[in-house]
Amino acid sequence: MNKLNLKGMKRQELVERLAGIGKERYRADQIIRWLYLQRVRNIDEMSNLSRLCRKHLQDFSYIGQIELVKEELSQDGTRKFLFRLEDEHTIETVLIAEKSRLTLCISTQVGCRMGCRFCLTGRSGFERQLSAAEIVDQVIQVAEIVAPESQGRGAISNIVMMGMGEPLDNFTEVVKALEILMYDDGLQFSNRRLTLSTCGLAPEIIELGKLTHVSLAISLNAADDTLRSELMPVNRRYNLDELLAACRTYPATNQRRITFEYILFAGLNDSLEDAGRLVELVGNLPVKINLIPFNEHPELSFKRPDHQRIVDFVNFLQQHKLMVMTRRSKGADISAACGQLRAAEAAVEAAQEPAIS
Ligand code: SAH
Ligand code: SF4
């Protein structure tokens, strides 16, 4: 029998498993505190469980560990961690320090099958899904590395699912991970401090809204279907109309703005006509536009617009009453998540600000 990794089990699953071996419900709460507050590495460290209870637990489960392989530190304080999974695959997790926030950008898949043309993760193809345990463990391990004396999430204030992978293409495990991250006797993240970024899987956006109220970020990148389909194949499955309709169903829009990420590519989507299309597209939906000047890379032919072009684009959106942000680069010297970092920071900022309307 394959043993289960305790870190990926929801409270209810634990309760049921424990009931099967005659253990009380509160034992599940104790185990949760050991796993996520105390961050124990071994079932035998759970000292308020009897030896027999620990033995029963060991019969069907274990505490899995992703393993740090490498850490890089950027001049601006951004830290990139490379973790090895049990089957030797590796994933990236990035810690971004900004103002009073410490944001962890986590991966949800090894690779990605969405194939966005400007994204290095997309171009490198898909290996496999991450389990809920592997998603949650990125948080536990980084908390342990940066603040071993702390409990729970330590000083990590926000999580963004903006590392490798498309979170909504790994729906079940991602939703499970979000629930575990929110346990208030565990890692204690609130909806507002969890942001999920998606390329636009419309049906899953609607489903997500039924199950959680985490902050939502959409990688938009183009406001017309022809260009968006060229840049992001997912748009051929769910076009802009369908995407926007799904966003309108998302519950958090009542309290918070959805972030629309828009990478600016020179000569492709950075004209004032493009800005006009963007204004028209979002209409009266309470959104925040996060403009990300493309992070150039030798393997990609896209270019970043010059400064004036960006300023003009921003001004146009602001004149049309859109809330806009542009980001300076973070972690560029360690190519942290290939430019995805700026998107990550801005999404967190957007999620923390209440919507005006
Ligand atoms: N798959 C999800 C989350 C991971 S990608 C999504 O697409 O939203 C995170 C963000 O990084 C996306 O907004 C994506 O558009 C952006 N990104 C990817 N490559 C980039 C690059 N080279 N320069 C700037 N942003 C990039
Ligand atoms: Fe995947 Fe997001 Fe990259 Fe697109 S931008 S390929 S969805 S990781």
Short mmCIF file of C-alpha atoms and ligand atoms in Angstrom, two decimals:
data_model
loop_
_atom_site.label_atom_id
_atom_site.label_comp_id
_atom_site.label_asym_id
_atom_site.label_seq_id
_atom_site.Cartn_x
_atom_site.Cartn_y
_atom_site.Cartn_z
CA MET A 1 0.00 0.00 0.00
CA ASN A 2 1.22 3.48 -0.85
CA LYS A 3 1.40 5.56 2.29
CA LEU A 4 -0.31 8.95 2.36
CA ASN A 5 1.57 12.18 2.88
CA LEU A 6 -0.07 13.76 5.94
CA LYS A 7 0.60 17.29 4.71
CA GLY A 8 -1.87 16.86 1.87
CA MET A 9 -4.75 15.53 3.94
CA LYS A 10 -7.71 17.69 4.81
CA ARG A 11 -9.00 17.73 8.36
CA GLN A 12 -12.04 15.68 7.45
CA GLU A 13 -9.96 12.99 5.73
CA LEU A 14 -7.79 12.77 8.82
CA VAL A 15 -10.81 12.54 11.10
CA GLU A 16 -12.20 9.68 9.02
CA ARG A 17 -8.92 7.82 8.90
CA LEU A 18 -8.49 8.20 12.66
CA ALA A 19 -12.05 7.06 13.32
CA GLY A 20 -11.18 3.90 11.42
CA ILE A 21 -8.54 3.12 14.03
CA GLY A 22 -10.77 4.15 16.93
CA LYS A 23 -9.28 7.60 17.54
CA GLU A 24 -11.16 10.70 18.58
CA ARG A 25 -11.83 13.69 16.36
CA TYR A 26 -9.62 16.06 18.35
CA ARG A 27 -6.60 13.94 17.47
CA ALA A 28 -6.89 15.34 13.93
CA ASP A 29 -6.61 18.88 15.34
CA GLN A 30 -3.53 17.87 17.29
CA ILE A 31 -1.93 16.41 14.18
CA ILE A 32 -2.73 19.57 12.21
CA ARG A 33 -0.97 21.69 14.83
CA TRP A 34 2.08 19.43 14.73
CA LEU A 35 2.25 19.54 10.96
CA TYR A 36 1.67 23.21 10.20
CA LEU A 37 2.38 25.07 13.44
CA GLN A 38 5.28 23.05 14.84
CA ARG A 39 6.42 21.93 11.39
CA VAL A 40 7.53 18.50 12.64
CA ARG A 41 9.35 16.21 10.22
CA ASN A 42 8.52 12.93 11.87
CA ILE A 43 5.38 11.35 13.28
CA ASP A 44 7.34 10.32 16.38
CA GLU A 45 7.74 13.98 17.30
CA MET A 46 3.98 14.24 17.93
CA SER A 47 4.48 13.83 21.65
CA ASN A 48 0.88 14.26 22.79
CA LEU A 49 -0.14 11.18 20.81
CA SER A 50 0.38 7.81 22.43
CA ARG A 51 3.05 5.52 21.06
CA LEU A 52 0.31 3.22 19.77
CA CYS A 53 -1.53 6.06 18.08
CA ARG A 54 1.70 7.16 16.36
CA LYS A 55 2.27 3.59 15.26
CA HIS A 56 -1.23 3.41 13.75
CA LEU A 57 -0.59 6.68 11.98
CA GLN A 58 2.67 5.37 10.59
CA ASP A 59 0.88 2.33 9.22
CA PHE A 60 -0.96 4.41 6.64
CA SER A 61 0.89 7.70 6.45
CA TYR A 62 4.18 9.58 6.60
CA ILE A 63 5.33 13.20 6.60
CA GLY A 64 6.71 14.00 3.15
CA GLN A 65 9.42 16.58 2.65
CA ILE A 66 10.38 18.57 -0.40
CA GLU A 67 14.11 19.13 -0.22
CA LEU A 68 16.03 22.34 -0.73
CA VAL A 69 18.59 21.92 -3.51
CA LYS A 70 19.67 25.47 -4.13
CA GLU A 71 18.97 28.99 -2.99
CA GLU A 72 19.77 32.21 -4.83
CA LEU A 73 19.67 35.67 -3.34
CA SER A 74 18.98 38.71 -5.48
CA GLN A 75 20.50 42.12 -4.76
CA ASP A 76 17.04 43.44 -3.90
CA GLY A 77 16.50 40.74 -1.28
CA THR A 78 14.36 38.40 -3.37
CA ARG A 79 15.19 34.79 -2.63
CA LYS A 80 14.67 31.94 -5.05
CA PHE A 81 14.50 28.37 -3.75
CA LEU A 82 14.86 25.27 -5.85
CA PHE A 83 13.18 22.23 -4.26
CA ARG A 84 13.52 18.58 -5.21
CA LEU A 85 10.39 16.43 -5.08
CA GLU A 86 10.30 12.77 -4.09
CA ASP A 87 10.58 11.70 -7.75
CA GLU A 88 13.57 14.01 -8.42
CA HIS A 89 11.63 16.67 -10.31
CA THR A 90 12.44 20.20 -9.20
CA ILE A 91 10.27 23.28 -8.67
CA GLU A 92 10.90 26.94 -7.92
CA THR A 93 9.52 28.94 -5.03
CA VAL A 94 10.30 32.63 -4.68
CA LEU A 95 10.19 34.87 -1.61
CA ILE A 96 9.70 38.56 -2.29
CA ALA A 97 10.27 41.15 0.42
CA GLU A 98 8.48 44.41 -0.14
CA LYS A 99 7.46 47.15 2.26
CA SER A 100 5.88 45.38 5.20
CA ARG A 101 5.02 42.28 3.22
CA LEU A 102 6.77 38.98 2.69
CA THR A 103 5.16 37.28 -0.28
CA LEU A 104 5.79 33.71 -1.29
CA CYS A 105 5.27 32.84 -4.93
CA ILE A 106 4.55 29.11 -5.16
CA SER A 107 4.38 26.57 -7.99
CA THR A 108 1.38 24.37 -8.69
CA GLN A 109 2.69 22.10 -11.46
CA VAL A 110 6.01 20.86 -12.76
CA GLY A 111 5.99 22.77 -16.05
CA CYS A 112 2.75 23.88 -17.67
CA ARG A 113 0.67 22.68 -20.61
CA MET A 114 -0.96 26.00 -21.50
CA GLY A 115 1.79 26.93 -23.96
CA CYS A 116 1.75 30.73 -23.67
CA ARG A 117 4.30 31.92 -26.21
CA PHE A 118 6.00 34.49 -24.01
CA CYS A 119 6.47 32.23 -20.99
CA LEU A 120 9.51 30.07 -20.40
CA THR A 121 7.59 27.66 -18.16
CA GLY A 122 5.02 27.25 -20.92
CA ARG A 123 7.69 26.62 -23.52
CA SER A 124 9.43 24.00 -21.44
CA GLY A 125 6.34 21.75 -21.47
CA PHE A 126 4.48 19.80 -18.82
CA GLU A 127 5.88 17.14 -16.52
CA ARG A 128 3.26 16.50 -13.85
CA GLN A 129 0.80 17.91 -11.35
CA LEU A 130 1.92 18.84 -7.86
CA SER A 131 0.04 17.22 -5.01
CA ALA A 132 -1.66 19.38 -2.38
CA ALA A 133 1.09 18.27 0.01
CA GLU A 134 3.82 19.51 -2.33
CA ILE A 135 2.04 22.82 -2.82
CA VAL A 136 1.60 23.39 0.93
CA ASP A 137 5.08 22.14 1.74
CA GLN A 138 6.67 25.01 -0.20
CA VAL A 139 5.24 27.32 2.45
CA ILE A 140 6.30 25.12 5.37
CA GLN A 141 9.83 24.68 4.09
CA VAL A 142 10.42 28.34 3.31
CA ALA A 143 9.06 29.36 6.74
CA GLU A 144 11.46 26.86 8.28
CA ILE A 145 14.42 28.11 6.22
CA VAL A 146 13.91 31.82 6.84
CA ALA A 147 12.70 31.62 10.44
CA PRO A 148 13.38 28.23 12.03
CA GLU A 149 12.47 29.52 15.48
CA SER A 150 9.05 30.71 14.39
CA GLN A 151 5.81 28.77 14.29
CA GLY A 152 3.46 28.20 11.38
CA ARG A 153 3.96 30.54 8.47
CA GLY A 154 6.46 32.69 10.37
CA ALA A 155 6.70 36.12 8.77
CA ILE A 156 5.31 35.05 5.39
CA SER A 157 2.35 37.37 4.95
CA ASN A 158 0.99 36.48 1.52
CA ILE A 159 0.90 33.63 -0.94
CA VAL A 160 0.57 33.95 -4.69
CA MET A 161 0.11 30.98 -6.99
CA MET A 162 2.22 32.46 -9.73
CA GLY A 163 5.23 30.21 -9.89
CA MET A 164 5.46 27.33 -12.32
CA GLY A 165 2.21 25.98 -13.68
CA GLU A 166 -1.44 26.85 -14.23
CA PRO A 167 -3.22 26.41 -10.89
CA LEU A 168 -6.68 25.85 -12.37
CA ASP A 169 -5.30 23.05 -14.54
CA ASN A 170 -4.60 21.24 -11.25
CA PHE A 171 -7.92 22.16 -9.74
CA THR A 172 -8.55 19.48 -7.11
CA GLU A 173 -5.10 19.59 -5.53
CA VAL A 174 -4.92 23.39 -5.67
CA VAL A 175 -8.29 23.84 -3.97
CA LYS A 176 -7.27 21.32 -1.34
CA ALA A 177 -4.01 23.17 -0.77
CA LEU A 178 -5.86 26.49 -0.43
CA GLU A 179 -8.13 24.99 2.21
CA ILE A 180 -5.17 23.62 4.15
CA LEU A 181 -3.34 26.96 3.94
CA MET A 182 -6.37 28.57 5.57
CA TYR A 183 -6.64 26.35 8.67
CA ASP A 184 -6.73 28.71 11.60
CA ASP A 185 -4.88 26.25 13.81
CA GLY A 186 -2.37 25.80 10.98
CA LEU A 187 -0.84 28.25 8.53
CA GLN A 188 -3.64 30.79 9.03
CA PHE A 189 -3.83 32.54 5.68
CA SER A 190 -7.03 34.43 4.96
CA ASN A 191 -8.70 34.63 1.52
CA ARG A 192 -7.33 38.09 1.10
CA ARG A 193 -3.76 36.91 1.59
CA LEU A 194 -4.03 34.10 -0.93
CA THR A 195 -3.97 34.99 -4.62
CA LEU A 196 -4.51 32.58 -7.46
CA SER A 197 -3.35 33.66 -10.91
CA THR A 198 -4.82 31.99 -13.99
CA CYS A 199 -4.43 32.23 -17.74
CA GLY A 200 -8.21 32.04 -18.02
CA LEU A 201 -9.77 28.59 -17.65
CA ALA A 202 -13.31 29.97 -17.52
CA PRO A 203 -15.26 26.96 -16.15
CA GLU A 204 -12.73 26.47 -13.38
CA ILE A 205 -12.90 30.16 -12.44
CA ILE A 206 -16.65 29.73 -11.90
CA GLU A 207 -16.09 26.52 -9.91
CA LEU A 208 -13.39 28.16 -7.81
CA GLY A 209 -15.77 30.95 -6.90
CA LYS A 210 -18.22 28.40 -5.55
CA LEU A 211 -15.60 26.83 -3.31
CA THR A 212 -13.33 29.65 -2.11
CA HIS A 213 -13.10 33.43 -2.06
CA VAL A 214 -9.36 33.79 -2.58
CA SER A 215 -8.09 36.79 -4.51
CA LEU A 216 -8.13 36.28 -8.24
CA ALA A 217 -5.64 37.46 -10.85
CA ILE A 218 -6.16 36.93 -14.57
CA SER A 219 -3.30 36.92 -17.07
CA LEU A 220 -5.02 38.89 -19.80
CA ASN A 221 -2.20 40.28 -21.97
CA ALA A 222 -4.42 41.22 -24.90
CA ALA A 223 -7.84 42.81 -25.22
CA ASP A 224 -8.71 41.33 -28.61
CA ASP A 225 -9.34 37.70 -29.37
CA THR A 226 -7.08 37.41 -32.41
CA LEU A 227 -3.96 38.59 -30.61
CA ARG A 228 -4.81 36.80 -27.37
CA SER A 229 -5.31 33.50 -29.20
CA GLU A 230 -1.93 33.96 -30.82
CA LEU A 231 -0.17 34.67 -27.53
CA MET A 232 -2.17 32.32 -25.32
CA PRO A 233 -3.65 29.16 -26.90
CA VAL A 234 -6.13 28.92 -23.99
CA ASN A 235 -8.05 31.78 -25.62
CA ARG A 236 -9.09 29.44 -28.44
CA ARG A 237 -10.94 27.39 -25.85
CA TYR A 238 -12.37 30.25 -23.81
CA ASN A 239 -12.46 33.58 -25.58
CA LEU A 240 -12.55 36.99 -23.94
CA ASP A 241 -16.35 37.06 -23.68
CA GLU A 242 -16.39 33.75 -21.87
CA LEU A 243 -13.48 34.78 -19.67
CA LEU A 244 -15.10 38.06 -18.65
CA ALA A 245 -18.42 36.33 -18.02
CA ALA A 246 -16.66 33.88 -15.69
CA CYS A 247 -14.97 36.78 -13.86
CA ARG A 248 -18.34 38.41 -13.27
CA THR A 249 -19.49 35.34 -11.36
CA TYR A 250 -16.50 35.44 -9.05
CA PRO A 251 -17.71 36.30 -5.54
CA ALA A 252 -14.74 38.32 -4.38
CA THR A 253 -15.54 41.01 -6.94
CA ASN A 254 -18.02 42.41 -4.43
CA GLN A 255 -15.31 43.18 -1.91
CA ARG A 256 -12.12 43.33 -3.91
CA ARG A 257 -10.99 44.01 -7.39
CA ILE A 258 -9.87 41.25 -9.70
CA THR A 259 -6.36 41.92 -10.95
CA PHE A 260 -5.86 41.83 -14.70
CA GLU A 261 -2.24 41.27 -15.59
CA TYR A 262 -1.22 42.76 -18.87
CA ILE A 263 2.32 42.20 -20.12
CA LEU A 264 3.34 45.04 -22.43
CA PHE A 265 5.03 43.76 -25.60
CA ALA A 266 6.60 46.36 -27.91
CA GLY A 267 4.58 46.78 -31.08
CA LEU A 268 2.09 44.05 -30.23
CA ASN A 269 -0.32 45.24 -27.56
CA ASP A 270 1.09 48.58 -26.40
CA SER A 271 -0.67 51.16 -28.64
CA LEU A 272 -3.35 53.59 -27.52
CA GLU A 273 -5.84 51.60 -29.62
CA ASP A 274 -4.94 48.58 -27.53
CA ALA A 275 -5.45 50.63 -24.38
CA GLY A 276 -8.86 51.70 -25.72
CA ARG A 277 -9.84 48.09 -26.33
CA LEU A 278 -8.79 47.24 -22.80
CA VAL A 279 -10.96 50.01 -21.35
CA GLU A 280 -13.89 48.80 -23.37
CA LEU A 281 -13.35 45.18 -22.46
CA VAL A 282 -13.36 45.58 -18.70
CA GLY A 283 -16.30 47.98 -18.79
CA ASN A 284 -17.64 48.48 -15.30
CA LEU A 285 -16.09 45.37 -13.76
CA PRO A 286 -14.13 46.42 -10.63
CA VAL A 287 -10.62 45.54 -11.76
CA LYS A 288 -7.12 46.66 -11.22
CA ILE A 289 -4.78 46.58 -14.20
CA ASN A 290 -1.29 45.42 -13.49
CA LEU A 291 1.01 46.39 -16.35
CA ILE A 292 4.15 44.32 -16.60
CA PRO A 293 6.76 45.47 -19.11
CA PHE A 294 7.89 42.24 -20.77
CA ASN A 295 10.93 40.69 -19.15
CA GLU A 296 13.21 40.10 -22.12
CA HIS A 297 14.96 36.79 -22.51
CA PRO A 298 17.45 35.58 -25.14
CA GLU A 299 15.21 32.62 -26.01
CA LEU A 300 12.20 34.84 -26.73
CA SER A 301 11.85 37.36 -29.56
CA PHE A 302 9.36 39.67 -27.80
CA LYS A 303 10.62 43.10 -26.76
CA ARG A 304 9.73 45.47 -23.96
CA PRO A 305 8.27 48.85 -25.02
CA ASP A 306 10.31 51.96 -24.35
CA HIS A 307 9.56 54.10 -21.34
CA GLN A 308 7.45 56.76 -23.07
CA ARG A 309 5.21 54.18 -24.67
CA ILE A 310 4.52 52.66 -21.26
CA VAL A 311 3.80 56.08 -19.74
CA ASP A 312 1.33 56.90 -22.53
CA PHE A 313 -0.45 53.59 -22.05
CA VAL A 314 -0.74 54.14 -18.31
CA ASN A 315 -2.00 57.70 -18.75
CA PHE A 316 -4.67 56.60 -21.17
CA LEU A 317 -6.01 53.98 -18.79
CA GLN A 318 -5.98 56.41 -15.89
CA GLN A 319 -7.82 59.04 -17.90
CA HIS A 320 -10.48 56.41 -18.39
CA LYS A 321 -10.71 55.87 -14.65
CA LEU A 322 -9.01 52.50 -14.50
CA MET A 323 -6.89 51.64 -11.53
CA VAL A 324 -3.41 50.88 -12.90
CA MET A 325 -0.04 49.81 -11.60
CA THR A 326 3.27 49.26 -13.31
CA ARG A 327 6.01 47.33 -11.63
CA ARG A 328 9.71 47.68 -11.35
CA SER A 329 11.75 44.55 -11.68
CA LYS A 330 12.39 42.25 -8.75
CA GLY A 331 14.88 39.45 -8.62
CA ALA A 332 15.92 40.09 -12.22
CA ASP A 333 19.54 39.16 -11.49
CA ILE A 334 18.48 35.67 -10.42
CA SER A 335 15.85 35.42 -13.19
CA ALA A 336 13.33 34.53 -10.55
CA ALA A 337 10.41 32.82 -12.27
CA CYS A 338 11.37 34.60 -15.48
CA GLY A 339 9.72 37.92 -14.86
CA GLN A 340 6.68 36.54 -13.17
CA LEU A 341 7.65 38.24 -9.94
CA ARG A 342 6.43 41.66 -10.79
CA ALA A 343 3.05 40.22 -11.51
CA ALA A 344 3.13 38.50 -8.15
CA GLU A 345 3.82 41.59 -6.08
CA ALA A 346 1.23 43.70 -7.79
CA ALA A 347 -1.47 41.09 -7.44
CA VAL A 348 -0.88 41.03 -3.70
CA GLU A 349 -1.12 44.78 -3.54
CA ALA A 350 -4.37 44.76 -5.46
CA ALA A 351 -5.87 42.08 -3.26
CA GLN A 352 -5.20 44.05 -0.12
CA GLU A 353 -6.88 47.20 -1.29
CA PRO A 354 -10.62 47.35 -0.92
CA ALA A 355 -12.61 48.00 -4.08
CA ILE A 356 -13.95 51.51 -4.35
CA SER A 357 -17.24 50.69 -5.98
N1 SAH B 1 -0.27 30.11 -15.00
C1 SAH B 1 -0.70 31.21 -14.24
C2 SAH B 1 0.26 31.56 -13.11
C3 SAH B 1 1.73 31.49 -13.41
S1 SAH B 1 2.35 32.60 -14.67
C4 SAH B 1 -0.97 32.41 -15.11
O1 SAH B 1 -0.65 32.37 -16.30
O2 SAH B 1 -1.55 33.38 -14.61
C5 SAH B 1 2.46 34.10 -13.69
C6 SAH B 1 2.50 35.41 -14.48
O3 SAH B 1 3.78 35.63 -15.10
C7 SAH B 1 1.48 35.49 -15.59
O4 SAH B 1 0.73 36.67 -15.40
C8 SAH B 1 2.32 35.57 -16.84
O5 SAH B 1 1.64 36.31 -17.82
C9 SAH B 1 3.59 36.24 -16.35
N2 SAH B 1 4.78 36.02 -17.20
C10 SAH B 1 5.21 34.88 -17.74
N3 SAH B 1 6.34 35.09 -18.46
C11 SAH B 1 6.63 36.42 -18.37
C12 SAH B 1 7.66 37.26 -18.89
N4 SAH B 1 8.64 36.77 -19.63
N5 SAH B 1 7.65 38.59 -18.58
C13 SAH B 1 6.68 39.09 -17.78
N6 SAH B 1 5.68 38.33 -17.27
C14 SAH B 1 5.64 37.02 -17.55
FE1 SF4 B 2 1.46 28.42 -18.01
FE2 SF4 B 2 0.97 30.79 -16.86
FE3 SF4 B 2 3.19 30.40 -18.31
FE4 SF4 B 2 0.84 30.53 -19.54
S1 SF4 B 2 1.83 32.17 -18.37
S2 SF4 B 2 2.43 29.01 -19.93
S3 SF4 B 2 -0.48 29.53 -18.07
S4 SF4 B 2 2.68 29.38 -16.40
#
